[in-house]
Amino acid sequence: MRTLFISATIFIFSLVFSSIAHAQNARRLAPDSLKNAPFDPHDLSGVWWGVLARGANFGLGGTIPPMTPWAVERYKAAKPGLGGSGRAQPLGNDPMMNCDPMGFPRIMFWTNYPIEIVQLPKRTMMFFDWFYTYRTIWTDGRKLPEDPEPRWYGNSVGQWEGDTFVVRSTGFDDRTWLDADGHPHSEDMKLEERYRRVDHNTIEITMTLTDSKAFTKPWLGDTMSLRLADSSVEMREDVCVPSEEQRYKELIRNPAGGATKPN
Amino acid sequence: MKRALRPCLFLWVGIIAMGFPVLAHHGSRISYDMTKMVTVKGVIKEVHFVNPHVYFTFEVKDDQGHVTEWGAETDPPITMIDRYGWSRSYLKAGDEVTVTVWPSKVGAPRGFLAKLVTADGKVTDHTQQLPPQ
């Protein structure tokens, strides 16, 4: 019996670790040998893979502040289709499942796909392979607009404070979710992101979300990181195509979830 | 032998502690019963190598000749290419396949791909991976 217990332990332990190692290998990372290579702390350029804090549930993580009644209503109406909160259901109404824009910051948390950062003289661009979209962070000294038109990816300005690149954003379209669990935000949302390159292979990011219409206190997220991708990784054009998603629902998701009878 | 048991207990505690967040993060194929697998043989009808899920349908004939159309989904193209060496032409209509899926909870002939074996012996094995996301 003891021998069986020990053997089972070793087998399961090996399985767990080999699975994790294999899962991570698919996201090809720059070799660890480069971690201690010299780097410019003001250089964020490159292709990166996002890594969330444990338990972040494809979102900011951290302690979620209490929601206002306005936000509670929206949260109740949101029916997640994935995620680990326990609210997910087979036929949810996650906007992503219609290929509607993920918006910012949620697209940062969809870490199956790489992100490319390009620094230009007066702006920094972030390209997202998922949805094959981008955002512009203006670094030419301009101020945020006072009454911005809401945008899926907001209006953003950035500046260096020491070795931290601080991005402030406003003017977000309130149709996007903040995370896989369906936490809402309003058009009043303001976001501060702080990027710090801590070694050749890693950028650490913290975000603070302030939205008094939706949350009674600012929401400080967990620290997430960007890990430098292997030089072989390219942006692939991973577009979410509405007509393809519709066909997928008809053929797979809806029958599997019990909404329609299969063909 | 008792000396060997104590580290084992610690390992089990570690595995359980690690496993919960991992499952919370990945255990989202809410339509499928991840506790059991079903294996069927069939012929590929349609292949969709698209985001966010690669999926295919295939026809399964029973002993009486009755044909049921099954469907299986798997990871997005980026993962199928990088992890399993798939391409757009990996599967095509008419291919004979043996398909193991984590089946639909409601009993529909749909599932999340656990293992695929083609007639020429190519194997895609999801069963040694973390539960699908």
CSV table of C-alpha atoms in Angstrom, one decimal:
chain,number,residue,atom,x,y,z
A,1,MET,CA,0.0,0.0,0.0
A,2,ARG,CA,2.8,2.4,0.9
A,3,THR,CA,4.7,1.6,-2.2
A,4,LEU,CA,1.5,2.3,-4.2
A,5,PHE,CA,1.1,5.6,-2.4
A,6,ILE,CA,4.7,6.6,-3.1
A,7,SER,CA,4.5,5.5,-6.7
A,8,ALA,CA,1.2,7.4,-7.3
A,9,THR,CA,2.7,10.5,-5.7
A,10,ILE,CA,5.7,10.5,-8.0
A,11,PHE,CA,3.5,9.8,-11.0
A,12,ILE,CA,1.0,12.6,-10.4
A,13,PHE,CA,3.8,15.0,-9.4
A,14,SER,CA,5.6,14.3,-12.7
A,15,LEU,CA,2.4,14.7,-14.6
A,16,VAL,CA,1.6,18.0,-13.1
A,17,PHE,CA,5.0,19.5,-13.7
A,18,SER,CA,5.4,18.1,-17.2
A,19,SER,CA,1.9,19.5,-18.1
A,20,ILE,CA,2.8,23.0,-16.8
A,21,ALA,CA,6.2,22.9,-18.6
A,22,HIS,CA,4.5,21.8,-21.8
A,23,ALA,CA,1.8,24.4,-21.5
A,24,GLN,CA,4.4,27.2,-21.1
A,25,ASN,CA,6.6,26.0,-23.9
A,26,ALA,CA,3.8,26.8,-26.4
A,27,ARG,CA,4.4,30.5,-25.6
A,28,ARG,CA,7.9,30.6,-26.8
A,29,LEU,CA,9.9,32.8,-24.4
A,30,ALA,CA,13.3,34.4,-24.8
A,31,PRO,CA,15.9,32.1,-23.2
A,32,ASP,CA,16.6,32.5,-19.4
A,33,SER,CA,20.3,33.0,-20.3
A,34,LEU,CA,19.3,36.5,-21.6
A,35,LYS,CA,17.7,37.5,-18.3
A,36,ASN,CA,20.8,39.1,-16.9
A,37,ALA,CA,21.9,40.6,-20.3
A,38,PRO,CA,22.3,44.4,-20.3
A,39,PHE,CA,19.1,46.4,-21.1
A,40,ASP,CA,17.9,50.0,-21.3
A,41,PRO,CA,15.3,50.5,-18.6
A,42,HIS,CA,13.6,53.0,-20.9
A,43,ASP,CA,13.3,50.5,-23.8
A,44,LEU,CA,10.0,48.6,-23.7
A,45,SER,CA,10.1,47.6,-27.3
A,46,GLY,CA,9.7,44.0,-28.4
A,47,VAL,CA,7.3,41.2,-28.6
A,48,TRP,CA,6.0,40.0,-25.2
A,49,TRP,CA,3.8,37.5,-23.6
A,50,GLY,CA,1.5,38.6,-20.7
A,51,VAL,CA,1.7,36.7,-17.5
A,52,LEU,CA,-1.1,37.3,-14.9
A,53,ALA,CA,-0.9,37.1,-11.2
A,54,ARG,CA,-2.4,33.8,-9.9
A,55,GLY,CA,-6.2,34.1,-9.5
A,56,ALA,CA,-6.5,37.2,-11.6
A,57,ASN,CA,-9.3,35.5,-13.7
A,58,PHE,CA,-8.3,37.2,-16.9
A,59,GLY,CA,-8.6,40.6,-15.2
A,60,LEU,CA,-6.9,43.1,-12.9
A,61,GLY,CA,-6.7,40.8,-10.0
A,62,GLY,CA,-6.2,42.3,-6.6
A,63,THR,CA,-9.0,43.1,-4.2
A,64,ILE,CA,-12.1,44.1,-6.1
A,65,PRO,CA,-13.6,47.2,-4.5
A,66,PRO,CA,-17.3,47.3,-3.7
A,67,MET,CA,-19.5,48.1,-6.7
A,68,THR,CA,-22.0,50.9,-6.9
A,69,PRO,CA,-25.7,50.0,-7.4
A,70,TRP,CA,-25.3,51.0,-11.1
A,71,ALA,CA,-22.4,48.6,-11.5
A,72,VAL,CA,-24.2,45.8,-9.6
A,73,GLU,CA,-27.0,45.9,-12.1
A,74,ARG,CA,-24.6,45.6,-15.0
A,75,TYR,CA,-22.7,42.9,-13.3
A,76,LYS,CA,-25.8,40.9,-12.8
A,77,ALA,CA,-26.7,41.2,-16.5
A,78,ALA,CA,-23.3,40.0,-17.5
A,79,LYS,CA,-23.3,36.2,-18.1
A,80,PRO,CA,-19.6,35.0,-18.4
A,81,GLY,CA,-18.8,32.2,-20.7
A,82,LEU,CA,-15.5,31.3,-19.2
A,83,GLY,CA,-13.3,32.1,-16.3
A,84,GLY,CA,-12.9,30.7,-12.8
A,85,SER,CA,-15.3,32.8,-10.8
A,86,GLY,CA,-18.0,30.2,-10.8
A,87,ARG,CA,-20.4,32.4,-12.7
A,88,ALA,CA,-19.5,31.0,-16.1
A,89,GLN,CA,-22.3,29.3,-18.1
A,90,PRO,CA,-22.4,27.5,-21.5
A,91,LEU,CA,-24.3,30.2,-23.3
A,92,GLY,CA,-23.1,33.4,-21.8
A,93,ASN,CA,-23.2,37.0,-23.2
A,94,ASP,CA,-19.5,37.9,-23.1
A,95,PRO,CA,-19.0,40.5,-25.8
A,96,MET,CA,-15.9,38.7,-26.9
A,97,MET,CA,-18.1,35.7,-27.9
A,98,ASN,CA,-19.6,37.9,-30.6
A,99,CYS,CA,-16.1,39.1,-31.6
A,100,ASP,CA,-16.9,42.5,-30.2
A,101,PRO,CA,-13.8,44.5,-29.2
A,102,MET,CA,-12.1,43.4,-26.0
A,103,GLY,CA,-11.2,47.0,-25.3
A,104,PHE,CA,-8.7,48.2,-22.8
A,105,PRO,CA,-7.6,47.0,-20.3
A,106,ARG,CA,-9.2,43.6,-20.9
A,107,ILE,CA,-7.2,42.8,-23.9
A,108,MET,CA,-4.0,43.0,-21.8
A,109,PHE,CA,-5.3,40.1,-19.8
A,110,TRP,CA,-6.0,37.7,-22.7
A,111,THR,CA,-2.5,36.3,-22.5
A,112,ASN,CA,-2.7,33.5,-25.1
A,113,TYR,CA,-1.5,35.9,-27.7
A,114,PRO,CA,1.6,38.1,-28.0
A,115,ILE,CA,1.7,41.9,-27.6
A,116,GLU,CA,4.3,44.1,-29.5
A,117,ILE,CA,5.4,47.4,-28.2
A,118,VAL,CA,7.0,49.9,-30.6
A,119,GLN,CA,8.4,53.2,-29.2
A,120,LEU,CA,8.4,56.1,-31.7
A,121,PRO,CA,9.6,59.7,-31.0
A,122,LYS,CA,6.2,61.1,-30.0
A,123,ARG,CA,4.2,58.0,-29.2
A,124,THR,CA,4.4,54.5,-28.1
A,125,MET,CA,2.3,51.9,-29.9
A,126,MET,CA,1.0,48.7,-28.4
A,127,PHE,CA,-0.1,46.0,-30.9
A,128,PHE,CA,-2.2,43.1,-29.8
A,129,ASP,CA,-2.2,40.0,-31.8
A,130,TRP,CA,-5.6,39.0,-30.5
A,131,PHE,CA,-8.1,41.0,-32.6
A,132,TYR,CA,-5.0,42.3,-34.4
A,133,THR,CA,-5.5,45.7,-33.0
A,134,TYR,CA,-3.5,48.5,-31.4
A,135,ARG,CA,-3.5,51.5,-29.1
A,136,THR,CA,-1.6,54.7,-29.2
A,137,ILE,CA,0.0,56.2,-26.1
A,138,TRP,CA,1.0,59.8,-26.9
A,139,THR,CA,4.3,60.9,-25.4
A,140,ASP,CA,4.6,64.3,-27.1
A,141,GLY,CA,3.5,66.2,-23.9
A,142,ARG,CA,-0.1,66.6,-24.8
A,143,LYS,CA,-2.7,66.5,-22.1
A,144,LEU,CA,-5.6,64.0,-21.9
A,145,PRO,CA,-8.7,65.4,-23.6
A,146,GLU,CA,-11.2,67.0,-21.2
A,147,ASP,CA,-14.4,65.6,-22.8
A,148,PRO,CA,-13.2,62.7,-24.9
A,149,GLU,CA,-15.3,60.7,-27.3
A,150,PRO,CA,-15.5,57.2,-25.8
A,151,ARG,CA,-13.2,54.7,-27.5
A,152,TRP,CA,-12.8,50.9,-27.1
A,153,TYR,CA,-9.1,51.4,-26.3
A,154,GLY,CA,-9.4,54.8,-24.6
A,155,ASN,CA,-7.3,57.9,-25.0
A,156,SER,CA,-3.8,57.6,-23.5
A,157,VAL,CA,-0.8,59.7,-22.7
A,158,GLY,CA,2.5,58.5,-21.3
A,159,GLN,CA,5.6,59.9,-19.6
A,160,TRP,CA,8.7,58.6,-17.9
A,161,GLU,CA,8.9,59.1,-14.1
A,162,GLY,CA,12.4,57.8,-13.4
A,163,ASP,CA,12.6,54.3,-14.9
A,164,THR,CA,8.8,53.9,-14.8
A,165,PHE,CA,6.7,54.6,-17.9
A,166,VAL,CA,3.4,55.9,-16.5
A,167,VAL,CA,0.4,55.8,-18.8
A,168,ARG,CA,-2.8,57.7,-18.0
A,169,SER,CA,-6.0,57.0,-19.9
A,170,THR,CA,-9.5,58.2,-20.1
A,171,GLY,CA,-12.6,58.2,-22.4
A,172,PHE,CA,-13.4,54.5,-22.6
A,173,ASP,CA,-16.5,52.9,-24.2
A,174,ASP,CA,-18.5,51.4,-21.4
A,175,ARG,CA,-19.7,48.4,-23.5
A,176,THR,CA,-16.5,46.5,-22.7
A,177,TRP,CA,-16.0,44.2,-19.7
A,178,LEU,CA,-13.0,44.6,-17.5
A,179,ASP,CA,-12.5,40.8,-17.1
A,180,ALA,CA,-13.8,37.4,-17.9
A,181,ASP,CA,-16.2,37.7,-15.0
A,182,GLY,CA,-18.1,40.6,-16.5
A,183,HIS,CA,-17.1,43.4,-14.1
A,184,PRO,CA,-18.3,46.6,-15.7
A,185,HIS,CA,-16.9,50.1,-16.0
A,186,SER,CA,-18.4,53.4,-17.0
A,187,GLU,CA,-17.3,56.1,-19.5
A,188,ASP,CA,-15.8,57.9,-16.5
A,189,MET,CA,-13.2,55.3,-15.9
A,190,LYS,CA,-9.6,56.5,-15.6
A,191,LEU,CA,-6.7,54.2,-15.7
A,192,GLU,CA,-3.1,54.5,-14.6
A,193,GLU,CA,-0.6,51.9,-15.8
A,194,ARG,CA,3.0,51.8,-14.5
A,195,TYR,CA,5.5,49.9,-16.7
A,196,ARG,CA,8.9,49.0,-15.3
A,197,ARG,CA,11.5,46.9,-17.1
A,198,VAL,CA,13.0,44.9,-14.3
A,199,ASP,CA,15.4,42.8,-16.3
A,200,HIS,CA,16.2,42.1,-19.9
A,201,ASN,CA,13.3,39.6,-20.2
A,202,THR,CA,10.7,41.1,-18.0
A,203,ILE,CA,8.4,44.2,-17.7
A,204,GLU,CA,6.3,44.5,-14.6
A,205,ILE,CA,3.0,46.4,-14.8
A,206,THR,CA,0.6,47.6,-12.1
A,207,MET,CA,-2.7,49.2,-12.9
A,208,THR,CA,-5.0,51.4,-10.9
A,209,LEU,CA,-8.6,51.9,-12.1
A,210,THR,CA,-10.6,54.8,-10.8
A,211,ASP,CA,-14.3,54.9,-11.7
A,212,SER,CA,-16.6,56.4,-9.0
A,213,LYS,CA,-19.7,55.6,-11.1
A,214,ALA,CA,-18.9,51.9,-10.9
A,215,PHE,CA,-16.7,51.3,-7.8
A,216,THR,CA,-16.7,53.0,-4.4
A,217,LYS,CA,-12.9,53.0,-4.2
A,218,PRO,CA,-10.0,52.8,-6.7
A,219,TRP,CA,-9.1,49.3,-7.8
A,220,LEU,CA,-5.4,48.5,-7.5
A,221,GLY,CA,-4.7,45.4,-9.6
A,222,ASP,CA,-2.1,42.7,-8.9
A,223,THR,CA,1.3,43.1,-10.6
A,224,MET,CA,1.3,41.4,-13.9
A,225,SER,CA,4.3,41.0,-16.2
A,226,LEU,CA,5.3,40.9,-19.8
A,227,ARG,CA,7.8,38.2,-20.6
A,228,LEU,CA,10.0,38.8,-23.6
A,229,ALA,CA,9.1,36.4,-26.5
A,230,ASP,CA,11.6,34.3,-28.3
A,231,SER,CA,12.9,36.0,-31.4
A,232,SER,CA,11.1,33.4,-33.5
A,233,VAL,CA,7.7,34.7,-32.3
A,234,GLU,CA,5.8,36.9,-34.8
A,235,MET,CA,2.5,38.7,-34.6
A,236,ARG,CA,0.2,36.3,-36.5
A,237,GLU,CA,-2.9,38.2,-37.3
A,238,ASP,CA,-5.3,36.4,-34.9
A,239,VAL,CA,-8.5,38.1,-35.8
A,240,CYS,CA,-11.8,37.2,-34.3
A,241,VAL,CA,-14.1,37.1,-37.3
A,242,PRO,CA,-17.8,37.6,-36.5
A,243,SER,CA,-19.1,35.4,-39.4
A,244,GLU,CA,-16.7,32.6,-38.3
A,245,GLU,CA,-17.8,33.0,-34.7
A,246,GLN,CA,-21.4,32.8,-35.7
A,247,ARG,CA,-20.8,29.5,-37.6
A,248,TYR,CA,-18.9,28.1,-34.6
A,249,LYS,CA,-21.8,28.9,-32.4
A,250,GLU,CA,-24.3,27.2,-34.7
A,251,LEU,CA,-22.1,24.1,-35.2
A,252,ILE,CA,-20.4,23.7,-31.8
A,253,ARG,CA,-21.1,26.0,-28.9
A,254,ASN,CA,-24.9,26.1,-29.0
A,255,PRO,CA,-25.5,22.4,-29.4
A,256,ALA,CA,-22.8,21.5,-26.9
A,257,GLY,CA,-24.4,23.9,-24.4
A,258,GLY,CA,-27.9,22.6,-25.0
A,259,ALA,CA,-29.3,25.7,-26.8
A,260,THR,CA,-30.1,24.1,-30.1
A,261,LYS,CA,-30.3,20.6,-31.4
A,262,PRO,CA,-27.2,19.6,-33.4
A,263,ASN,CA,-27.6,18.9,-37.1
B,1,MET,CA,9.6,3.5,4.4
B,2,LYS,CA,8.0,6.0,6.8
B,3,ARG,CA,10.7,8.5,5.8
B,4,ALA,CA,9.5,8.2,2.3
B,5,LEU,CA,5.9,8.8,3.2
B,6,ARG,CA,6.3,12.2,4.8
B,7,PRO,CA,7.8,13.9,1.7
B,8,CYS,CA,4.9,12.3,-0.3
B,9,LEU,CA,2.3,14.0,2.0
B,10,PHE,CA,4.0,17.3,1.4
B,11,LEU,CA,4.0,16.8,-2.3
B,12,TRP,CA,0.3,16.0,-2.3
B,13,VAL,CA,-0.4,19.2,-0.3
B,14,GLY,CA,1.6,21.1,-2.9
B,15,ILE,CA,-0.1,19.4,-5.8
B,16,ILE,CA,-3.5,20.3,-4.4
B,17,ALA,CA,-2.5,23.8,-3.6
B,18,MET,CA,-1.2,24.3,-7.1
B,19,GLY,CA,-4.0,22.6,-8.8
B,20,PHE,CA,-6.8,24.8,-7.6
B,21,PRO,CA,-5.6,28.0,-9.1
B,22,VAL,CA,-4.6,26.2,-12.2
B,23,LEU,CA,-8.0,24.7,-12.6
B,24,ALA,CA,-9.7,28.0,-11.7
B,25,HIS,CA,-7.7,29.6,-14.5
B,26,HIS,CA,-8.2,27.0,-17.1
B,27,GLY,CA,-11.3,25.0,-16.2
B,28,SER,CA,-13.6,27.0,-18.3
B,29,ARG,CA,-14.9,24.6,-21.0
B,30,ILE,CA,-18.1,24.9,-19.1
B,31,SER,CA,-20.2,22.9,-21.6
B,32,TYR,CA,-18.1,19.8,-21.3
B,33,ASP,CA,-17.8,17.0,-18.8
B,34,MET,CA,-14.1,17.1,-18.0
B,35,THR,CA,-14.3,14.0,-15.8
B,36,LYS,CA,-14.9,11.5,-18.6
B,37,MET,CA,-13.9,10.8,-22.2
B,38,VAL,CA,-15.7,9.3,-25.2
B,39,THR,CA,-14.0,7.8,-28.2
B,40,VAL,CA,-15.6,7.4,-31.6
B,41,LYS,CA,-14.4,6.7,-35.1
B,42,GLY,CA,-15.6,8.7,-38.1
B,43,VAL,CA,-14.9,10.5,-41.3
B,44,ILE,CA,-14.1,14.2,-41.3
B,45,LYS,CA,-16.9,16.4,-42.9
B,46,GLU,CA,-15.8,20.0,-42.2
B,47,VAL,CA,-12.7,21.6,-40.8
B,48,HIS,CA,-12.6,25.2,-39.5
B,49,PHE,CA,-9.1,26.4,-38.7
B,50,VAL,CA,-10.3,29.7,-37.2
B,51,ASN,CA,-10.1,31.8,-34.1
B,52,PRO,CA,-10.8,31.5,-31.4
B,53,HIS,CA,-11.3,27.7,-31.6
B,54,VAL,CA,-10.2,25.3,-34.2
B,55,TYR,CA,-13.1,22.8,-34.7
B,56,PHE,CA,-14.2,20.1,-37.0
B,57,THR,CA,-17.3,18.0,-37.7
B,58,PHE,CA,-17.2,14.3,-38.6
B,59,GLU,CA,-19.7,11.6,-39.4
B,60,VAL,CA,-20.0,8.5,-37.2
B,61,LYS,CA,-21.8,5.4,-38.5
B,62,ASP,CA,-23.3,2.9,-36.0
B,63,ASP,CA,-23.8,-0.8,-36.5
B,64,GLN,CA,-27.2,-0.3,-38.1
B,65,GLY,CA,-25.7,2.2,-40.6
B,66,HIS,CA,-27.3,5.2,-38.9
B,67,VAL,CA,-25.0,8.3,-39.3
B,68,THR,CA,-24.6,10.9,-36.5
B,69,GLU,CA,-22.7,14.1,-37.1
B,70,TRP,CA,-20.3,14.9,-34.3
B,71,GLY,CA,-18.4,18.0,-33.7
B,72,ALA,CA,-15.2,18.7,-31.7
B,73,GLU,CA,-13.4,21.9,-30.8
B,74,THR,CA,-10.0,22.5,-29.6
B,75,ASP,CA,-7.5,25.3,-28.9
B,76,PRO,CA,-7.0,28.3,-31.1
B,77,PRO,CA,-4.8,28.1,-34.3
B,78,ILE,CA,-1.9,29.8,-32.6
B,79,THR,CA,-1.7,27.0,-30.0
B,80,MET,CA,-2.5,24.1,-32.4
B,81,ILE,CA,0.4,25.3,-34.6
B,82,ASP,CA,2.9,25.9,-31.9
B,83,ARG,CA,2.1,23.0,-29.6
B,84,TYR,CA,0.9,20.3,-31.9
B,85,GLY,CA,2.4,21.1,-35.3
B,86,TRP,CA,-1.0,21.5,-36.9
B,87,SER,CA,-1.6,23.6,-40.0
B,88,ARG,CA,-4.6,24.6,-42.1
B,89,SER,CA,-4.2,21.3,-44.0
B,90,TYR,CA,-3.6,19.0,-41.1
B,91,LEU,CA,-7.1,17.6,-41.4
B,92,LYS,CA,-9.3,17.6,-44.5
B,93,ALA,CA,-12.8,16.3,-45.5
B,94,GLY,CA,-12.8,12.6,-46.0
B,95,ASP,CA,-10.0,11.8,-43.6
B,96,GLU,CA,-10.7,8.8,-41.3
B,97,VAL,CA,-10.2,9.6,-37.7
B,98,THR,CA,-10.5,8.2,-34.2
B,99,VAL,CA,-11.6,11.0,-31.9
B,100,THR,CA,-11.6,11.1,-28.1
B,101,VAL,CA,-13.5,14.0,-26.6
B,102,TRP,CA,-14.5,15.3,-23.2
B,103,PRO,CA,-18.2,15.2,-24.1
B,104,SER,CA,-21.0,17.7,-23.9
B,105,LYS,CA,-22.7,17.7,-20.5
B,106,VAL,CA,-26.1,17.8,-22.2
B,107,GLY,CA,-25.5,14.6,-24.2
B,108,ALA,CA,-25.1,16.3,-27.6
B,109,PRO,CA,-22.6,14.7,-30.0
B,110,ARG,CA,-20.2,17.5,-29.3
B,111,GLY,CA,-17.0,17.6,-27.3
B,112,PHE,CA,-13.7,19.2,-26.6
B,113,LEU,CA,-10.9,17.3,-28.3
B,114,ALA,CA,-8.8,15.1,-25.9
B,115,LYS,CA,-7.1,12.9,-28.5
B,116,LEU,CA,-7.1,12.6,-32.3
B,117,VAL,CA,-5.6,9.7,-34.3
B,118,THR,CA,-5.6,9.9,-38.0
B,119,ALA,CA,-5.6,6.9,-40.4
B,120,ASP,CA,-1.9,7.5,-41.2
B,121,GLY,CA,-1.0,7.4,-37.5
B,122,LYS,CA,-0.6,11.1,-36.6
B,123,VAL,CA,-1.6,11.6,-32.9
B,124,THR,CA,-2.7,14.8,-31.2
B,125,ASP,CA,-2.9,14.1,-27.5
B,126,HIS,CA,-4.5,16.7,-25.3
B,127,THR,CA,-4.9,14.4,-22.4
B,128,GLN,CA,-1.4,15.1,-21.0
B,129,GLN,CA,-2.1,18.8,-21.0
B,130,LEU,CA,-3.7,21.0,-18.4
B,131,PRO,CA,-7.5,21.0,-18.7
B,132,PRO,CA,-8.3,23.2,-21.6
B,133,GLN,CA,-9.1,26.8,-21.0
